[in-house]
Tab-separated table of N, CA and C in Angstrom:
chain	number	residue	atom	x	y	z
S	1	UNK	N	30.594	-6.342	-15.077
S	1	UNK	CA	29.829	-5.658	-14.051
S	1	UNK	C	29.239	-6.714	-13.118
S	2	UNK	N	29.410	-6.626	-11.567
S	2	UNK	CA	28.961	-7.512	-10.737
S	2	UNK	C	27.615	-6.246	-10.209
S	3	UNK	N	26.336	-7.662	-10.490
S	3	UNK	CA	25.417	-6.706	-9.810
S	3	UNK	C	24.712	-8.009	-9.062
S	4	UNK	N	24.309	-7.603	-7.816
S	4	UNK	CA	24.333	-8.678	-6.570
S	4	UNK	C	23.490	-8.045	-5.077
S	5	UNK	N	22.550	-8.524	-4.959
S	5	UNK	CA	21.558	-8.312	-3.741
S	5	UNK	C	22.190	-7.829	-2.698
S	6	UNK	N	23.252	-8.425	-2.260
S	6	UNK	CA	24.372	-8.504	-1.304
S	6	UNK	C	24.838	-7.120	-1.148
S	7	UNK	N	24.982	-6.931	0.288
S	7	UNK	CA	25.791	-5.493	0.600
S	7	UNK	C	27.151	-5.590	0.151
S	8	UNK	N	27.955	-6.771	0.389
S	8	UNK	CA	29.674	-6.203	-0.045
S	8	UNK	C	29.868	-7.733	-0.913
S	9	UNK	N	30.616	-7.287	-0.858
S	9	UNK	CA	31.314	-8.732	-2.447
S	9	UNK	C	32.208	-9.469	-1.727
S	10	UNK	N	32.281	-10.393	-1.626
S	10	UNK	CA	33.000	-11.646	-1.656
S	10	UNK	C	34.711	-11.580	-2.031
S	11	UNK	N	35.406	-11.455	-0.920
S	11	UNK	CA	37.192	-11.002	-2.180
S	11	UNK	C	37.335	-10.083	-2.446
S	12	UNK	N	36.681	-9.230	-2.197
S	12	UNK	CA	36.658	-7.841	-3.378
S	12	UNK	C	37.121	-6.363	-1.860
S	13	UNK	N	38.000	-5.563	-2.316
S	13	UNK	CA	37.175	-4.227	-1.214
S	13	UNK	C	37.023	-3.148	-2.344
S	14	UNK	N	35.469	-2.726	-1.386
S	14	UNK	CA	34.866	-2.060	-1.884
S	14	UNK	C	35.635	-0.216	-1.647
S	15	UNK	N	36.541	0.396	-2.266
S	15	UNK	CA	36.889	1.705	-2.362
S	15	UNK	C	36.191	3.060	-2.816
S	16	UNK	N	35.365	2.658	-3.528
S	16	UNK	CA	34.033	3.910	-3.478
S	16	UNK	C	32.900	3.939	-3.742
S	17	UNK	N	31.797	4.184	-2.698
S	17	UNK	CA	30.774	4.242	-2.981
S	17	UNK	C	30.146	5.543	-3.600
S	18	UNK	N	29.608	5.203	-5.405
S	18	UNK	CA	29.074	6.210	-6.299
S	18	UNK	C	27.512	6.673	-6.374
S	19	UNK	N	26.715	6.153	-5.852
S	19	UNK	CA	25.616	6.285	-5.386
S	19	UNK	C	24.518	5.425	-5.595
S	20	UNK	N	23.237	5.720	-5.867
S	20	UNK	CA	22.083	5.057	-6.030
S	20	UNK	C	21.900	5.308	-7.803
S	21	UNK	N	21.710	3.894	-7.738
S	21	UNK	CA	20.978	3.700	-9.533
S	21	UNK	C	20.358	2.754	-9.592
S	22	UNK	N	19.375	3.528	-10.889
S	22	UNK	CA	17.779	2.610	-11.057
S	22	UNK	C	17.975	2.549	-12.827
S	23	UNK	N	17.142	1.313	-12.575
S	23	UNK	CA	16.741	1.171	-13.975
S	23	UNK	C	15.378	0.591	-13.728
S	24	UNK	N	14.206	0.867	-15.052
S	24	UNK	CA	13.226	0.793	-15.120
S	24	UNK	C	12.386	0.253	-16.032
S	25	UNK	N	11.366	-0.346	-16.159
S	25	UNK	CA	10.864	-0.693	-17.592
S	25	UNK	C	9.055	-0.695	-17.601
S	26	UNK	N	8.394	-0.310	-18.081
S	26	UNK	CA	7.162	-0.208	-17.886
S	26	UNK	C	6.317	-0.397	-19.560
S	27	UNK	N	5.910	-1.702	-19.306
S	27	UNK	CA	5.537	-2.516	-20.538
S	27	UNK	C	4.570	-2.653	-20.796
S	28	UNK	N	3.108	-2.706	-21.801
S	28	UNK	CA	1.928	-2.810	-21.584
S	28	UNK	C	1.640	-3.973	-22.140
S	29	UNK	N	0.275	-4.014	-21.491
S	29	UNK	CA	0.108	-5.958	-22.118
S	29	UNK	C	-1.196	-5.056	-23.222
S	30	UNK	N	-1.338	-5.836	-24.591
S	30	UNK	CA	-2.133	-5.998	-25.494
S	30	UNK	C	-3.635	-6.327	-24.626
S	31	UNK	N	-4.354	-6.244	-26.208
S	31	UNK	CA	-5.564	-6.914	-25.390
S	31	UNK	C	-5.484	-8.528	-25.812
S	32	UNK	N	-4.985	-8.778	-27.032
S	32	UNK	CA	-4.543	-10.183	-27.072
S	32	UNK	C	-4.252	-11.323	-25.864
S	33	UNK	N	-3.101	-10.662	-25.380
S	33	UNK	CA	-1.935	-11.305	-23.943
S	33	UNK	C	-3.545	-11.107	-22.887
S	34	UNK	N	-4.501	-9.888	-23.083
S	34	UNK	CA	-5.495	-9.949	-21.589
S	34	UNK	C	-6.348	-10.843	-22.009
S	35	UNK	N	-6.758	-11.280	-23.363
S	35	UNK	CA	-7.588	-12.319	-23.669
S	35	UNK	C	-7.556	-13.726	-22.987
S	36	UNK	N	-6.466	-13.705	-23.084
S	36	UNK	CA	-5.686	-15.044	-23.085
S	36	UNK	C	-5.207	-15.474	-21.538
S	37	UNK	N	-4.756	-14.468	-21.336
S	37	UNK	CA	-5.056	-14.499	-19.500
S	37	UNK	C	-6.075	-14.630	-18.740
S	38	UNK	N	-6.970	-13.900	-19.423
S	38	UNK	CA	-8.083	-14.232	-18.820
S	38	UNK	C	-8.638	-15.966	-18.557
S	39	UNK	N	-8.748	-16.747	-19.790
S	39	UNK	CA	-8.833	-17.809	-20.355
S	39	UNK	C	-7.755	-18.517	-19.126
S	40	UNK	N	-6.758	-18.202	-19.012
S	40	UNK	CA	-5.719	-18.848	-18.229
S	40	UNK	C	-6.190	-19.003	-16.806
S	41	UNK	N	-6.436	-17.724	-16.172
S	41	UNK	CA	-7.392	-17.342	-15.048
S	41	UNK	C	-8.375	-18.731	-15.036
S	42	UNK	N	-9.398	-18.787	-15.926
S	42	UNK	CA	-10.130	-19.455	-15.649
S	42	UNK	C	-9.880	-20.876	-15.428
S	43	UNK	N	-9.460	-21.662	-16.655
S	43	UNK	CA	-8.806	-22.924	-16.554
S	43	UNK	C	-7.902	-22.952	-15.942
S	44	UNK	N	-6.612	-22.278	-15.136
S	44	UNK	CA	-5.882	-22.675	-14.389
S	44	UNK	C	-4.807	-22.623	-15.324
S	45	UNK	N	-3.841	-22.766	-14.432
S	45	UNK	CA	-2.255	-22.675	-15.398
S	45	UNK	C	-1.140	-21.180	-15.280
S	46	UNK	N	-0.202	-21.530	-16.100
S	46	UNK	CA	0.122	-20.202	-15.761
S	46	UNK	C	0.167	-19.131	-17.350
S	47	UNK	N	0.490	-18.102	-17.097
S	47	UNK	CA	0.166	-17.179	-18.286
S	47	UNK	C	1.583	-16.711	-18.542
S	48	UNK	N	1.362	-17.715	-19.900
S	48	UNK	CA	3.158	-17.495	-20.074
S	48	UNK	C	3.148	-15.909	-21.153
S	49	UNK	N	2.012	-15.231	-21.809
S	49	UNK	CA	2.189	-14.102	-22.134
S	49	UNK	C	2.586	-12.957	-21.131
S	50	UNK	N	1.862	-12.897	-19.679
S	50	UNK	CA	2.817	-12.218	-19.110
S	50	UNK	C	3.596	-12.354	-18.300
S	51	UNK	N	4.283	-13.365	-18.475
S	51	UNK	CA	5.083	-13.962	-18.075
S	51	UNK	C	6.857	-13.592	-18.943
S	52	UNK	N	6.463	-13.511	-20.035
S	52	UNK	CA	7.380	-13.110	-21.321
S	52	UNK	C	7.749	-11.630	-21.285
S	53	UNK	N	6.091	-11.091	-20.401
S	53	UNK	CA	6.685	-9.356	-20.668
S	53	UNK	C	7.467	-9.108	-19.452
S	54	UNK	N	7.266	-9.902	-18.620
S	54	UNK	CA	7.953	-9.412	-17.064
S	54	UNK	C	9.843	-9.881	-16.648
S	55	UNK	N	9.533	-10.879	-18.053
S	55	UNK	CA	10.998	-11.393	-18.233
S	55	UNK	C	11.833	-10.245	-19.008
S	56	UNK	N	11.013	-9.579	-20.157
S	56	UNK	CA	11.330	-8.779	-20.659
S	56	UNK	C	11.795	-7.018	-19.891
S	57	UNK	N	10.669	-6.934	-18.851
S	57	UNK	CA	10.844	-5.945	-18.396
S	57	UNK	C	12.142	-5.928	-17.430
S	58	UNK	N	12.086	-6.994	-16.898
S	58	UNK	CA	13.443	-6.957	-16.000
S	58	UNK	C	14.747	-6.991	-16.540
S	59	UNK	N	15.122	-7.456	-17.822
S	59	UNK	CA	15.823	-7.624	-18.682
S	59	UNK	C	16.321	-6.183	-18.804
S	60	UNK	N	15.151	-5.143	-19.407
S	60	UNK	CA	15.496	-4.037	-19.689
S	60	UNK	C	15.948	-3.142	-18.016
S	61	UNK	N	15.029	-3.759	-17.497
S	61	UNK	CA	15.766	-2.765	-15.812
S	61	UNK	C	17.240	-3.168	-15.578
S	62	UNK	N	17.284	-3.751	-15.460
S	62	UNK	CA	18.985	-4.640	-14.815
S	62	UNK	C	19.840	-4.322	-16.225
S	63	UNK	N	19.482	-3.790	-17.913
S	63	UNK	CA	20.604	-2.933	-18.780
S	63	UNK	C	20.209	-1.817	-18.300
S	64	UNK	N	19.599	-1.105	-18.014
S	64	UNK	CA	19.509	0.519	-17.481
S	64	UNK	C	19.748	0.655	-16.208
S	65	UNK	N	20.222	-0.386	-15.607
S	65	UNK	CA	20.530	-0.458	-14.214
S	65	UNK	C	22.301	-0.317	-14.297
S	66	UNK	N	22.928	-1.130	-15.011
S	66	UNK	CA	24.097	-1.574	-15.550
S	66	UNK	C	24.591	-0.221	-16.306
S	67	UNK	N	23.629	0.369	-17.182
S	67	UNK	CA	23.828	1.685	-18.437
S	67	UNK	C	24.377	2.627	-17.278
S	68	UNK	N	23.287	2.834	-16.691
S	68	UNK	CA	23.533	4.082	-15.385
S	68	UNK	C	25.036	3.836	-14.284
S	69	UNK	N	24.862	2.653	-14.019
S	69	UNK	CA	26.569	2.647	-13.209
S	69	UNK	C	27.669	2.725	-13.524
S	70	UNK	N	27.618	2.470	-14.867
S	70	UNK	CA	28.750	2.509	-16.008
S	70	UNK	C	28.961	3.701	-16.091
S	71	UNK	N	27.684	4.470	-16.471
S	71	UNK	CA	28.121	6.042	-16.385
S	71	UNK	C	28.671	6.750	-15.669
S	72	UNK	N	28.964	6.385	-14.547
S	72	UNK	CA	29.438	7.545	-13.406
S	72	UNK	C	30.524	6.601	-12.585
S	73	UNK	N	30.595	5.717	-13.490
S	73	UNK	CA	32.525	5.069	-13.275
S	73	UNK	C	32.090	3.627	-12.162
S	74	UNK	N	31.214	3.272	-12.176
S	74	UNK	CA	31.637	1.686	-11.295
S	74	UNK	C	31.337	1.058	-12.029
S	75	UNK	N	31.906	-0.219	-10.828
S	75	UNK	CA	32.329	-1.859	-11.684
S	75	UNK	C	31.000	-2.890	-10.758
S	76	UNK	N	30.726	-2.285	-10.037
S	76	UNK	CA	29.742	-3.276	-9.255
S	76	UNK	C	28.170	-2.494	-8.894
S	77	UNK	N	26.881	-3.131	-9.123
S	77	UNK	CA	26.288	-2.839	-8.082
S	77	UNK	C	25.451	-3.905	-6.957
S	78	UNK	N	25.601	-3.215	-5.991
S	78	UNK	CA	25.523	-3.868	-4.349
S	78	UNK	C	23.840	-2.979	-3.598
S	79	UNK	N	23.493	-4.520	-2.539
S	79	UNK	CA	22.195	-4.199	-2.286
S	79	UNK	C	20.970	-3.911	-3.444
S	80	UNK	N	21.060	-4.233	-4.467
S	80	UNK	CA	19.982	-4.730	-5.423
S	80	UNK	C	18.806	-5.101	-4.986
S	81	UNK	N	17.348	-4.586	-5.262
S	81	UNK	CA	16.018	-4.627	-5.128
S	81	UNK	C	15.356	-4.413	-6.019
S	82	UNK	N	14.595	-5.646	-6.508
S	82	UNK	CA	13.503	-5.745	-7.598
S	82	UNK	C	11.949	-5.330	-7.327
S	83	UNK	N	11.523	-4.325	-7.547
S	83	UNK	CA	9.826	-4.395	-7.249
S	83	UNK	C	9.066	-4.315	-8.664
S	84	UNK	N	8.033	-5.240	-8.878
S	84	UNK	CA	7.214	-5.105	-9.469
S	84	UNK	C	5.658	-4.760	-9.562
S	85	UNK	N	5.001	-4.111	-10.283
S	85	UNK	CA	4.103	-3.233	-9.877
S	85	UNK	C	3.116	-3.180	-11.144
S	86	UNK	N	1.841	-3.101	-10.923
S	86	UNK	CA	0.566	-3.214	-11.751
S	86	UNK	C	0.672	-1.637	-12.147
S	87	UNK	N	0.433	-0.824	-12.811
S	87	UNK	CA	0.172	0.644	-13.061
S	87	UNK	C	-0.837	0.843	-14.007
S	88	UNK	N	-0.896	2.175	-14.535
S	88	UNK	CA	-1.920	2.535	-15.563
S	88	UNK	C	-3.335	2.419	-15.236
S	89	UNK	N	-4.284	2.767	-16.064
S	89	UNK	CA	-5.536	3.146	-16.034
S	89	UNK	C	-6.036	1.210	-15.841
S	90	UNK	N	-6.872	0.866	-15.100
S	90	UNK	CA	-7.216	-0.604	-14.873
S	90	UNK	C	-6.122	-1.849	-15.000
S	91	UNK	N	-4.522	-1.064	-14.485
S	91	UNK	CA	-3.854	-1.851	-14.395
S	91	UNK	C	-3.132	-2.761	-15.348
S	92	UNK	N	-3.388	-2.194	-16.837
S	92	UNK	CA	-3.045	-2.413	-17.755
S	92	UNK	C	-1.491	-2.873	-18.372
S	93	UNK	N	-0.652	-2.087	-17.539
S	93	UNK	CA	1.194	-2.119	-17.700
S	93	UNK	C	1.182	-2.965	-16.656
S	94	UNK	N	2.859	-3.097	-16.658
S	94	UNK	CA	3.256	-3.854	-15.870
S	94	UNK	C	5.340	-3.054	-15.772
S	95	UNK	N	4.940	-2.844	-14.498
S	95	UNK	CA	6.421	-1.866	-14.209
S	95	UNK	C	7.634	-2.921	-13.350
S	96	UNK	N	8.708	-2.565	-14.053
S	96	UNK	CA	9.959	-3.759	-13.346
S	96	UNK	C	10.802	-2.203	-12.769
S	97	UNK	N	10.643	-1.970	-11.456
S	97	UNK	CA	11.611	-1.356	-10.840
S	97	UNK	C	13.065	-1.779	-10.361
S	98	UNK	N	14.486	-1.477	-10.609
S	98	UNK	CA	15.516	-2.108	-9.983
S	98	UNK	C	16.185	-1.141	-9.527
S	99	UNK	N	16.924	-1.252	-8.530
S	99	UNK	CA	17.591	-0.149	-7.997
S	99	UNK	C	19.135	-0.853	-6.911
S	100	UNK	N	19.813	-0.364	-6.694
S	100	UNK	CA	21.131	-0.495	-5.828
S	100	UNK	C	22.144	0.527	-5.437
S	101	UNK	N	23.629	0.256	-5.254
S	101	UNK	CA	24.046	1.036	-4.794
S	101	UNK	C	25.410	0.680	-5.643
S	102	UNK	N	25.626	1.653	-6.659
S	102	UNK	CA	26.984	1.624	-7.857
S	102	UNK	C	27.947	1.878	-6.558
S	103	UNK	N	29.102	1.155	-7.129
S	103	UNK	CA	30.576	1.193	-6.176
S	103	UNK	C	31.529	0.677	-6.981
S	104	UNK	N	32.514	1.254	-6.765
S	104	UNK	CA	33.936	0.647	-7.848
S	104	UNK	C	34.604	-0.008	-6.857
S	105	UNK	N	34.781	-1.396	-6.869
S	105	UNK	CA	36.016	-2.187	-6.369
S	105	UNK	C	37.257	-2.693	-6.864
S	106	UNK	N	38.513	-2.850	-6.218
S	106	UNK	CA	38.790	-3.644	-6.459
S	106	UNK	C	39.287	-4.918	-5.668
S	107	UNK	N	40.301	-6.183	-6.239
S	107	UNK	CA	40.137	-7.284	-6.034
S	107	UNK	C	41.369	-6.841	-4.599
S	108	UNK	N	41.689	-7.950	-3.646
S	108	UNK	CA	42.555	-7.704	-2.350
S	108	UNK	C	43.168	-8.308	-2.498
């Protein structure tokens, strides 16, 4: 599966466009990981606890991104956009949005 920011692929023509697919992940941080951030906050540095969940969350967006295009028959997705986002009651989660545009190509 080619999945790529890029509107068209490189070598490739693109023969059908299958639509829009997202994948998502919405992870909460402990109070541990907010302890510790906090602490980080203060002294400076970076906060590799959420740092781990946001690696994690995108991880899981871009397989449910991949799960979903697979399903409805393509080999690529094109125009790819990552947003990430604070949510929940005092901002507690942490949401990895991904989204693009599934298309089956092939090579020319």
């Amino acid at each position: 599966m080619i999945v790529t920011t890029t509107h068209s692929l490189e070598g490739k023509n693109i023969e059908q466009y299958l639509g829009i697919v997202v994948g998502e992940a919405v992870m909460g941080a402990n109070l541990f990981k907010d302890i510790f951030a906090s602490i980080r906050d203060i002294v400076g540095g970076r906060s590799g606890a959420y740092e781990d969940e946001l690696t994690k969350a995108r991880k899981i967006g871009f397989q449910e991104l991949e799960t979903e295009a697979r399903s409805i028959g393509a080999n690529a997705v094109i125009g790819v956009d990552i947003d990430y986002e604070v949510v929940g009651k005092g901002g507690t989660m942490l949401m990895v949005s991904i989204s693009g545009t599934a298309v089956r190509y092939s090579d020319q």
